[in-house]
Amino acid sequence: MPAGPAGAEQSTVRDVYQPDTGPRVRVNQVAYLPAGPKNATLVTGATTRLPWQLKDADGRTVAHGWTVPRGADVSSGQNVHSIDFGAFRGRGTDFTLAADGETSRPFDIGTGAYEQLRLDSLKYYYTQRSGIAIRDDLRPGYGRLAGHLNAAPNQGDANVPCQPGLCDYTLDVTGGWYDAGDHGKYVVNGGISTWELLSTYERSLLARTGQPWRLRDGSLALPESGNKVPDILDEARWELEFLMKMQVPEGQPLAGMAHSKVHDAQWTGLPLLPSDDPQKRELHAPTTQATLNLAATAAQAARLYRPYDPAFAAKALTAARTAWQAALAHPETYPDPNDGTGGGAYPDDNASDEFYWAAAELYLTTGERQFADFVLASPVHTADIFGPLGFDWGRTAAAGRLDLATVPSALPGRDKVRRSVIKAADTYLATAASQPYGMPYAPDGNLYDWGSNAQVLNNAHVIATAYDLTGAAKYHDGALESMDYLLGRNALNISYVTGYGEVNSHRQHSRWYARELDPNLPDPPRGTLAGGPNSGIQDPYAQSRLQGCTGQFCYIDDIQSWSTNETAVNWNAALAWMASFVADQG
């Protein structure tokens, strides 16, 4: 959620936007698993059931049945029917679904697309890296100079001062990932993103369907490939090293706390390669939330890197302990909600969820009673933390709860923790069943949140975890079906993942994936998730096109729409976790 007024000056007032939604049969345009659920949505004025036919690449009917009328769909304002063709277990490419005189966009029935999506969604992070030249031989078409290494015109991240009046030192905060479509780097959003990548790997080690070899050394074509460390850990480490650099040094006021973010003093326009950014860089105030993001992710890292690099694991655990003590000493140092010039504000006036998450990770890594006691005494531990919007950078308690449920430990009452995840999954399954488009997301008032696509994925993450805990088919199928919405079974009939599906988002808001503005620059790489429908339509371009939009229709695939169509590291982390889960079910 970082981008702000950048590019707003390019907005123009136009007629009301009428999206081309294509055929009225809405399917997952990428793939259904042969042994998984297969559902579609038909937009129609008909009120009684209609026949449907599933056709193979040669146009032969291989299955048929009847639609189920669902009436008016609140999320889209459409009258719709559901189609269930899950009884068909064949495999192949270029299937289509026909109903009511319309034929869907093509799709596969098979597993290969998800194995590729697992990798592409993770490969995205290399091209988001700051402080390193991106090699064109590793990402053809995406090679670029290093950004923010103090080479002109960059003022750089090697010796960044604080905002005026905050501190009298500078820090080397080179490295890390650019958070989204801007050049800012944020500890709170970097934290949840790193956690979800590390969780993708940790799940592969612990879950009955996990396949850690799929994330092996060499799987992501990184500069570090060949070092005998799983590539996903190499990629996460690029961000972890940055997060630790954001810690306030010993001997300084607020020592051990983490600066919340580093970004430009003023907003920049589009397009702008990281290496061409001329703005002064500034460290922003340390916050309790940023400090606990560092504590949580560094503690998690300590247990996962130990087999590969014990020295780095020890360094991470030391940073986590230091951050934890600093947060205890400064428990209410919250971000300034008005600190949104040149980068996102990430406002948050409650750190109880971050305290819970950090204590959980420190306990799971160390087994120490002090952290178990903190977890058990926290009101968050027994609260219903799985709301309709799902978890994200501002609601991190679920990260702690999910890990307490899945990572082996001797925590008293662990069965209750696991039951709370299963109960949440049941709630999300009920939500999905109530939605004719099948997604486990129904925000209050049908007001879609910023980054709604990631909320859908994180709710699916909870359902998938319930499957890992129980092996029950309903959670397996519910998690799989959740992906359909992201990949084309939605009101706009678009896949929100670049390069996946016949019609897909590929004009996301970004300063360097900016082909829409400069033909010499690329579109976002394959596997990049768009933020998705956002009822707030905060950017001027969306406001000029989407006024009065209903739920799912509050989206436009244009680089100027930073509130509906940005790319972000936390959203792609949600995609990577779920894509990896689905691939494992093949």
XYZ file of C-alpha atoms in Angstrom:
586
model
C 0.000 0.000 0.000
C 2.884 2.403 -0.394
C 2.292 4.507 -3.440
C 0.772 7.892 -3.117
C 0.316 10.947 -5.253
C 2.991 9.900 -7.754
C 1.764 10.133 -11.289
C -1.469 11.813 -10.304
C -0.661 14.764 -12.523
C -1.138 12.499 -15.545
C -4.779 11.803 -14.745
C -7.439 13.089 -17.122
C -11.194 13.221 -16.772
C -12.906 10.813 -19.166
C -16.234 9.150 -19.701
C -17.348 6.494 -17.271
C -15.216 3.407 -17.804
C -17.013 0.469 -19.400
C -14.729 -2.564 -19.079
C -14.744 -5.210 -21.778
C -15.592 -8.275 -19.720
C -15.663 -10.720 -22.628
C -17.757 -13.910 -22.597
C -20.329 -14.214 -19.826
C -18.977 -17.626 -18.766
C -16.296 -16.845 -16.177
C -13.660 -19.490 -15.495
C -10.207 -19.868 -13.986
C -8.355 -19.002 -17.209
C -5.162 -20.753 -16.111
C -5.862 -24.267 -14.840
C -7.969 -26.503 -12.664
C -6.353 -29.485 -10.955
C -7.548 -32.857 -12.330
C -8.514 -34.075 -8.849
C -9.648 -30.682 -7.586
C -12.873 -28.681 -7.648
C -13.909 -27.100 -10.936
C -16.356 -24.248 -10.746
C -17.394 -21.414 -13.022
C -19.835 -18.501 -12.922
C -22.313 -17.582 -15.664
C -23.614 -14.029 -15.934
C -27.157 -14.245 -17.313
C -30.597 -12.780 -17.006
C -32.098 -16.270 -16.886
C -33.782 -17.254 -13.633
C -34.078 -20.992 -14.302
C -31.347 -23.546 -14.859
C -29.530 -23.745 -18.173
C -27.528 -26.531 -19.860
C -23.727 -26.330 -20.019
C -21.100 -28.253 -21.979
C -17.398 -28.757 -21.279
C -15.494 -28.993 -24.564
C -11.964 -30.175 -25.255
C -9.438 -28.508 -27.552
C -11.058 -30.194 -30.567
C -14.510 -28.879 -29.667
C -15.858 -32.261 -28.517
C -18.245 -32.231 -25.561
C -16.583 -34.216 -22.766
C -18.995 -33.360 -19.925
C -22.341 -31.626 -19.546
C -24.871 -30.651 -16.922
C -27.102 -27.886 -15.599
C -26.320 -24.501 -14.080
C -27.534 -23.551 -10.592
C -29.239 -20.125 -10.467
C -27.794 -17.959 -7.675
C -29.750 -14.724 -8.172
C -28.213 -11.305 -7.632
C -24.539 -11.293 -6.641
C -23.828 -8.447 -4.211
C -20.105 -8.295 -5.046
C -20.750 -7.471 -8.708
C -24.372 -6.406 -9.047
C -24.875 -9.176 -11.628
C -27.471 -11.935 -11.886
C -25.469 -15.159 -11.983
C -25.576 -18.956 -12.080
C -22.964 -21.382 -10.789
C -21.499 -24.249 -12.817
C -19.836 -27.260 -11.175
C -17.919 -29.560 -13.534
C -15.723 -31.128 -10.880
C -16.830 -34.655 -11.785
C -14.671 -34.440 -14.908
C -11.178 -35.743 -14.051
C -9.508 -35.645 -17.455
C -6.398 -33.672 -18.329
C -5.511 -31.456 -21.243
C -5.148 -27.952 -22.589
C -7.510 -25.415 -24.143
C -10.764 -26.654 -22.651
C -13.747 -24.279 -22.876
C -17.075 -24.123 -21.086
C -20.226 -23.227 -23.026
C -23.569 -22.045 -21.613
C -26.368 -19.675 -22.563
C -24.921 -19.172 -26.054
C -21.513 -18.064 -24.685
C -18.148 -19.841 -24.660
C -15.577 -19.179 -21.956
C -11.966 -18.246 -22.408
C -9.733 -21.334 -22.647
C -8.152 -23.096 -19.671
C -6.104 -26.194 -18.884
C -6.830 -29.100 -16.586
C -3.472 -30.087 -15.167
C -0.794 -29.199 -12.626
C 2.068 -27.659 -14.615
C 0.805 -24.066 -14.548
C 0.903 -23.956 -10.752
C 4.411 -25.318 -10.563
C 5.428 -22.487 -12.902
C 3.391 -19.923 -10.948
C 5.105 -21.005 -7.723
C 8.441 -20.126 -9.325
C 7.354 -16.997 -11.211
C 5.688 -15.449 -8.161
C 8.974 -15.912 -6.265
C 11.205 -14.824 -9.149
C 9.410 -11.445 -8.945
C 11.507 -10.522 -5.899
C 14.840 -10.475 -7.701
C 13.674 -7.672 -10.005
C 12.415 -5.775 -6.922
C 15.886 -5.787 -5.354
C 17.557 -2.552 -4.375
C 21.318 -2.070 -4.255
C 22.279 -4.615 -6.897
C 22.363 -4.618 -10.691
C 19.685 -6.933 -12.090
C 21.274 -9.353 -14.543
C 19.579 -9.612 -17.908
C 20.851 -13.169 -18.367
C 18.843 -14.161 -15.275
C 15.759 -12.074 -16.147
C 15.772 -11.384 -19.901
C 14.272 -7.966 -20.585
C 14.525 -6.880 -16.943
C 18.242 -6.137 -16.600
C 18.968 -2.728 -15.081
C 21.596 -0.814 -13.156
C 21.729 -1.028 -9.380
C 19.519 1.470 -7.593
C 20.366 3.621 -4.575
C 24.057 2.760 -4.219
C 25.102 6.447 -4.061
C 26.020 6.533 -7.762
C 24.818 9.749 -9.405
C 22.085 10.838 -9.748
C 21.111 8.684 -6.728
C 21.772 10.256 -3.348
C 21.705 6.654 -2.250
C 21.173 4.354 0.727
C 24.782 3.888 1.893
C 24.704 6.734 4.434
C 21.103 7.844 4.903
C 20.290 10.563 7.449
C 17.127 10.745 9.473
C 14.368 13.172 8.696
C 15.360 16.576 10.114
C 15.446 16.593 13.907
C 15.064 12.830 14.392
C 18.667 11.696 14.885
C 22.271 12.761 14.375
C 23.622 9.617 12.682
C 23.420 8.019 9.264
C 22.896 4.336 8.438
C 23.922 2.071 5.589
C 20.537 0.660 4.587
C 21.493 -0.594 1.129
C 19.810 -3.731 -0.150
C 16.321 -5.014 0.503
C 13.345 -4.968 -1.840
C 11.595 -1.952 -3.267
C 8.254 -2.250 -1.580
C 5.969 -1.707 -4.543
C 5.768 0.632 -7.503
C 7.878 3.274 -5.765
C 11.468 3.241 -4.504
C 10.617 3.116 -0.798
C 11.623 0.309 1.564
C 9.385 -0.331 4.562
C 10.064 -2.518 7.589
C 6.418 -3.237 8.388
C 5.535 -4.385 4.893
C 8.902 -6.021 4.423
C 8.236 -7.976 7.591
C 4.971 -9.643 6.615
C 6.387 -10.280 3.125
C 9.510 -11.970 4.495
C 7.408 -13.998 6.932
C 5.179 -15.314 4.144
C 8.160 -16.276 1.971
C 9.859 -18.007 4.904
C 6.505 -19.617 5.735
C 6.265 -20.914 2.157
C 9.560 -22.706 2.744
C 8.724 -23.809 6.295
C 5.422 -25.278 5.122
C 7.315 -27.316 2.528
C 9.295 -28.882 5.393
C 6.366 -29.563 7.725
C 3.182 -30.196 5.700
C 2.204 -33.682 4.561
C 2.078 -32.481 0.953
C 5.174 -30.265 1.211
C 7.888 -30.698 -1.419
C 10.974 -28.756 -0.251
C 13.019 -29.937 -3.217
C 10.810 -27.784 -5.450
C 12.361 -24.717 -3.767
C 15.891 -26.095 -3.926
C 19.115 -24.329 -4.776
C 18.914 -23.255 -8.427
C 15.110 -23.214 -8.631
C 14.776 -19.420 -8.980
C 17.808 -18.521 -11.139
C 19.366 -16.053 -8.686
C 22.906 -14.680 -8.458
C 23.251 -16.839 -5.328
C 22.118 -20.036 -7.071
C 24.737 -22.755 -6.656
C 25.586 -21.938 -3.027
C 23.856 -25.075 -1.654
C 21.134 -22.960 0.017
C 17.473 -23.143 -1.134
C 16.914 -20.206 -3.462
C 13.838 -19.008 -1.557
C 16.058 -18.555 1.518
C 18.621 -16.662 -0.542
C 15.899 -14.299 -1.766
C 14.405 -13.746 1.695
C 17.883 -13.083 3.080
C 18.279 -10.103 0.725
C 15.420 -8.473 2.635
C 16.394 -9.787 6.072
C 19.842 -8.213 5.821
C 18.170 -4.875 5.054
C 15.707 -5.215 7.932
C 18.586 -5.717 10.372
C 20.389 -2.661 8.972
C 17.363 -0.556 9.959
C 18.039 -1.162 13.680
C 19.048 1.878 15.766
C 22.716 1.456 16.783
C 23.944 0.884 20.336
C 24.536 4.040 22.343
C 21.815 5.984 20.558
C 18.417 6.970 21.943
C 15.944 4.164 21.103
C 18.841 1.727 20.547
C 17.570 -1.626 19.272
C 14.391 -0.182 17.811
C 13.911 -0.318 14.042
C 13.414 2.690 11.813
C 10.053 2.299 10.138
C 11.111 3.046 6.563
C 13.525 4.709 4.165
C 12.351 6.539 1.063
C 12.578 9.708 -0.987
C 12.006 13.072 0.658
C 9.445 13.903 -2.049
C 7.245 11.884 -4.385
C 8.741 11.123 -7.793
C 6.871 10.727 -11.061
C 6.553 7.845 -13.520
C 8.461 6.321 -15.213
C 11.718 6.385 -13.227
C 14.323 3.632 -13.012
C 15.740 3.104 -9.503
C 19.182 4.126 -10.765
C 17.778 7.456 -12.023
C 16.107 8.562 -8.777
C 17.654 11.954 -7.832
C 15.768 12.487 -4.578
C 17.339 12.755 -1.145
C 16.724 9.612 0.954
C 15.614 9.794 4.598
C 15.223 7.438 7.535
C 11.874 7.773 9.269
C 11.168 7.477 12.975
C 11.582 4.134 14.727
C 8.276 2.526 15.716
C 7.206 -0.298 17.971
C 5.518 -2.029 15.036
C 8.630 -1.937 12.835
C 10.771 -3.152 15.730
C 8.495 -6.138 16.320
C 8.387 -6.946 12.592
C 12.157 -7.192 12.792
C 11.990 -9.308 15.965
C 9.460 -11.726 14.446
C 11.101 -12.252 11.068
C 14.647 -12.412 12.412
C 13.564 -14.994 15.009
C 11.850 -17.063 12.324
C 14.952 -16.771 10.149
C 17.174 -17.999 12.979
C 15.570 -21.453 12.946
C 15.358 -21.799 9.159
C 18.890 -20.675 8.242
C 20.597 -22.641 11.031
C 21.263 -25.737 8.846
C 22.813 -23.577 6.099
C 24.553 -20.665 7.812
C 24.770 -20.943 11.622
C 26.556 -17.601 11.893
C 23.783 -15.753 10.050
C 21.162 -17.585 12.117
C 22.898 -16.487 15.321
C 23.163 -12.912 14.062
C 19.446 -12.909 13.256
C 18.502 -14.251 16.681
C 20.633 -11.618 18.393
C 18.904 -8.901 16.351
C 15.511 -10.388 17.246
C 16.273 -10.458 20.981
C 17.596 -6.890 20.899
C 14.514 -5.697 19.028
C 12.214 -7.514 21.443
C 13.782 -5.839 24.478
C 13.643 -2.453 22.756
C 9.960 -2.904 21.960
C 9.215 -3.837 25.583
C 10.951 -0.621 26.639
C 9.018 1.463 24.072
C 5.655 -0.316 23.674
C 3.633 2.577 22.238
C 5.913 4.334 19.761
C 3.499 4.304 16.855
C 3.909 5.550 13.259
C 2.733 9.052 12.401
C -0.381 8.595 10.232
C 0.476 11.839 8.426
C 3.984 10.714 7.446
C 3.011 10.080 3.826
C 5.185 12.437 1.778
C 7.487 10.588 -0.597
C 6.278 7.181 0.613
C 3.395 5.359 2.257
C 2.462 6.151 5.874
C 1.444 2.630 6.967
C -0.567 3.981 9.930
C -1.189 1.609 12.866
C -2.258 2.577 16.379
C -2.083 -0.866 18.013
C 0.978 -3.072 18.467
C -0.614 -5.916 20.468
C -0.724 -8.094 17.342
C 2.950 -7.472 16.551
C 3.929 -8.245 20.158
C 2.041 -11.537 19.947
C 3.592 -12.454 16.592
C 7.133 -11.647 17.709
C 6.743 -13.554 20.988
C 5.394 -16.557 19.075
C 8.350 -16.612 16.669
C 10.883 -16.156 19.472
C 9.258 -18.993 21.412
C 9.140 -21.358 18.417
C 12.828 -20.718 17.752
C 14.176 -20.735 21.317
C 11.627 -22.728 23.330
C 12.186 -20.259 26.170
C 9.574 -19.926 28.856
C 9.616 -16.111 28.867
C 8.209 -16.085 25.337
C 5.711 -18.878 25.983
C 4.457 -16.972 29.024
C 4.050 -13.810 26.963
C 2.099 -15.667 24.275
C -0.195 -17.357 26.798
C -0.834 -14.125 28.730
C -1.606 -12.064 25.630
C -5.312 -11.321 25.104
C -4.572 -11.794 21.400
C -3.896 -15.496 22.025
C -7.559 -16.294 22.664
C -9.108 -13.545 20.538
C -10.842 -14.192 17.221
C -8.150 -12.661 15.024
C -9.374 -13.965 11.666
C -11.712 -11.232 10.428
C -13.412 -10.922 7.039
C -10.576 -8.814 5.601
C -7.902 -11.363 6.450
C -4.423 -10.650 7.737
C -1.886 -8.221 6.312
C 0.857 -5.779 7.375
C -1.515 -4.053 9.799
C -3.080 -7.252 11.191
C -0.204 -9.600 11.951
C -1.546 -11.726 14.806
C -2.513 -14.439 12.319
C 1.153 -14.911 11.393
C 1.892 -15.880 14.986
C -1.221 -18.021 15.351
C -0.614 -19.929 12.100
C 2.989 -20.689 13.059
C 2.015 -21.747 16.588
C -0.473 -24.141 14.965
C 1.948 -25.656 12.451
C 5.529 -25.420 13.791
C 6.173 -28.179 16.370
C 6.505 -26.940 19.953
C 5.614 -27.783 23.544
C 3.293 -24.808 23.974
C 0.551 -25.607 26.520
C -2.869 -25.657 24.877
C -1.525 -26.070 21.357
C -4.616 -28.092 20.395
C -6.760 -25.015 21.091
C -4.517 -22.968 18.820
C -4.992 -25.471 16.029
C -8.752 -25.538 16.588
C -8.893 -21.739 16.285
C -7.334 -21.960 12.806
C -9.768 -24.674 11.777
C -12.701 -22.624 13.086
C -11.514 -19.627 11.057
C -11.214 -21.817 7.972
C -14.811 -22.958 8.457
C -15.903 -19.309 8.544
C -14.025 -18.551 5.328
C -15.474 -21.659 3.673
C -18.953 -20.433 4.567
C -18.117 -17.054 3.061
C -16.889 -18.683 -0.154
C -20.033 -20.821 -0.364
C -22.152 -17.674 -0.100
C -20.281 -15.974 -2.958
C -21.315 -17.009 -6.489
C -17.738 -16.228 -7.575
C -16.428 -18.579 -4.909
C -13.904 -16.384 -3.069
C -13.482 -16.474 0.738
C -13.850 -12.702 0.940
C -16.979 -10.659 1.593
C -16.033 -7.318 3.168
C -18.599 -5.429 5.208
C -20.787 -3.254 3.017
C -19.192 -4.781 -0.094
C -16.407 -2.210 0.342
C -13.353 -3.830 -1.201
C -10.107 -3.075 0.624
C -6.813 -1.775 -0.783
C -5.011 -4.912 -1.952
C -8.186 -7.012 -1.857
C -6.575 -9.706 -4.020
C -4.031 -10.385 -1.296
C -6.812 -10.514 1.300
C -8.521 -13.224 -0.747
C -5.238 -15.135 -0.881
C -4.509 -14.770 2.820
C -7.973 -16.041 3.741
C -7.276 -18.967 1.421
C -3.949 -19.406 3.254
C -5.928 -20.013 6.458
C -8.149 -22.568 4.698
C -5.082 -24.305 3.261
C -3.495 -24.433 6.718
C -6.628 -26.124 8.049
C -6.119 -28.766 5.362
C -2.503 -29.197 6.459
C -3.728 -29.648 10.035
C -6.643 -32.001 9.338
C -6.336 -33.543 5.883
C -10.057 -32.851 5.401
C -11.132 -32.615 1.749
C -13.358 -29.572 2.297
C -10.339 -27.423 3.189
C -8.310 -28.815 0.293
C -11.082 -27.986 -2.161
C -11.887 -24.610 -0.598
C -8.295 -23.460 -0.803
C -7.991 -24.559 -4.427
C -11.254 -22.933 -5.462
C -10.118 -19.614 -3.935
C -7.483 -19.347 -6.661
C -10.139 -19.318 -9.382
C -11.189 -15.762 -8.505
C -7.632 -14.425 -8.906
C -7.132 -16.211 -12.211
C -10.242 -15.105 -14.087
C -13.421 -16.324 -12.419
C -14.474 -12.830 -11.452
C -16.812 -10.088 -12.614
C -14.188 -8.491 -14.844
C -13.189 -11.830 -16.438
C -9.496 -10.989 -15.957
C -6.593 -12.859 -14.424
C -4.948 -10.551 -11.902
C -1.567 -12.283 -12.395
C 0.653 -10.970 -15.188
C 1.277 -13.541 -17.912
C -1.335 -16.011 -16.665
C -4.645 -16.363 -18.480
C -5.757 -15.167 -21.909
C -6.604 -11.712 -20.511
C -4.451 -10.630 -17.574
C -3.317 -7.566 -15.631
C -0.049 -6.274 -17.047
C -0.122 -2.492 -16.601
C 0.436 -2.371 -12.841
C 1.517 0.891 -11.237
C 5.323 0.893 -11.168
C 8.119 3.309 -11.926
C 10.252 0.755 -13.788
C 7.787 -1.841 -15.105
C 6.361 0.995 -17.148
C 5.965 -0.001 -20.790
C 2.616 1.797 -20.866
C 4.554 5.081 -20.517
C 7.907 4.170 -22.105
C 8.174 1.440 -24.772
C 11.827 0.905 -23.781
C 10.744 -0.391 -20.371
C 9.067 -3.758 -19.699
C 5.638 -4.613 -18.374
C 5.724 -6.303 -14.954
C 7.284 -9.786 -15.014
C 5.224 -12.955 -15.272
C 3.772 -13.865 -11.905
C 3.165 -10.288 -10.675
C -0.097 -9.837 -8.746
C -2.199 -6.688 -9.139
C -3.662 -5.192 -5.962
C -7.196 -5.614 -7.246
C -10.591 -4.024 -6.689
C -10.539 -1.210 -4.141
C -13.775 0.601 -3.316
C -11.783 3.566 -1.979
C -10.428 4.406 -5.492
C -7.987 6.840 -3.832
C -6.042 7.834 -6.967
C -7.278 10.545 -9.367
C -7.157 8.273 -12.402
C -9.455 5.680 -10.837
C -11.668 8.460 -9.544
C -12.048 9.758 -13.088
C -13.078 6.340 -14.420
C -14.678 4.315 -11.611
C -17.002 6.646 -9.697
C -19.945 4.708 -8.266
C -18.315 1.338 -8.932
C -19.691 -1.803 -7.290
C -17.287 -4.092 -5.422
C -15.482 -6.188 -7.984
C -15.754 -3.450 -10.627
C -13.555 -1.010 -8.640
C -10.467 -1.915 -10.645
C -8.716 -0.728 -13.789
C -5.566 -2.182 -15.365
C -3.746 1.105 -15.879
C -0.344 2.215 -14.605
C -1.829 5.447 -13.247
C -4.229 3.672 -10.883
C -2.031 3.174 -7.853
C -4.956 2.421 -5.555
C -6.337 -0.509 -7.588
C -3.425 -1.693 -9.704
C -0.155 -1.441 -7.850
C 2.315 -4.263 -7.396
C 3.654 -4.932 -3.876
C 5.980 -7.375 -2.154
C 3.387 -8.403 0.433
C 0.769 -9.188 -2.196
C 3.160 -11.347 -4.189
C 4.140 -13.148 -0.985
C 0.506 -14.155 -0.503
C 0.411 -15.365 -4.107
C 3.658 -17.321 -3.717
C 2.447 -19.113 -0.580
C -0.841 -20.149 -2.186
C 0.686 -21.041 -5.557
C 3.152 -23.277 -3.746
C 0.332 -24.927 -1.801
C -1.704 -25.566 -4.958
C 1.322 -26.906 -6.830
C 1.930 -29.355 -3.990
C -1.607 -30.716 -4.386
C -0.830 -31.856 -7.926
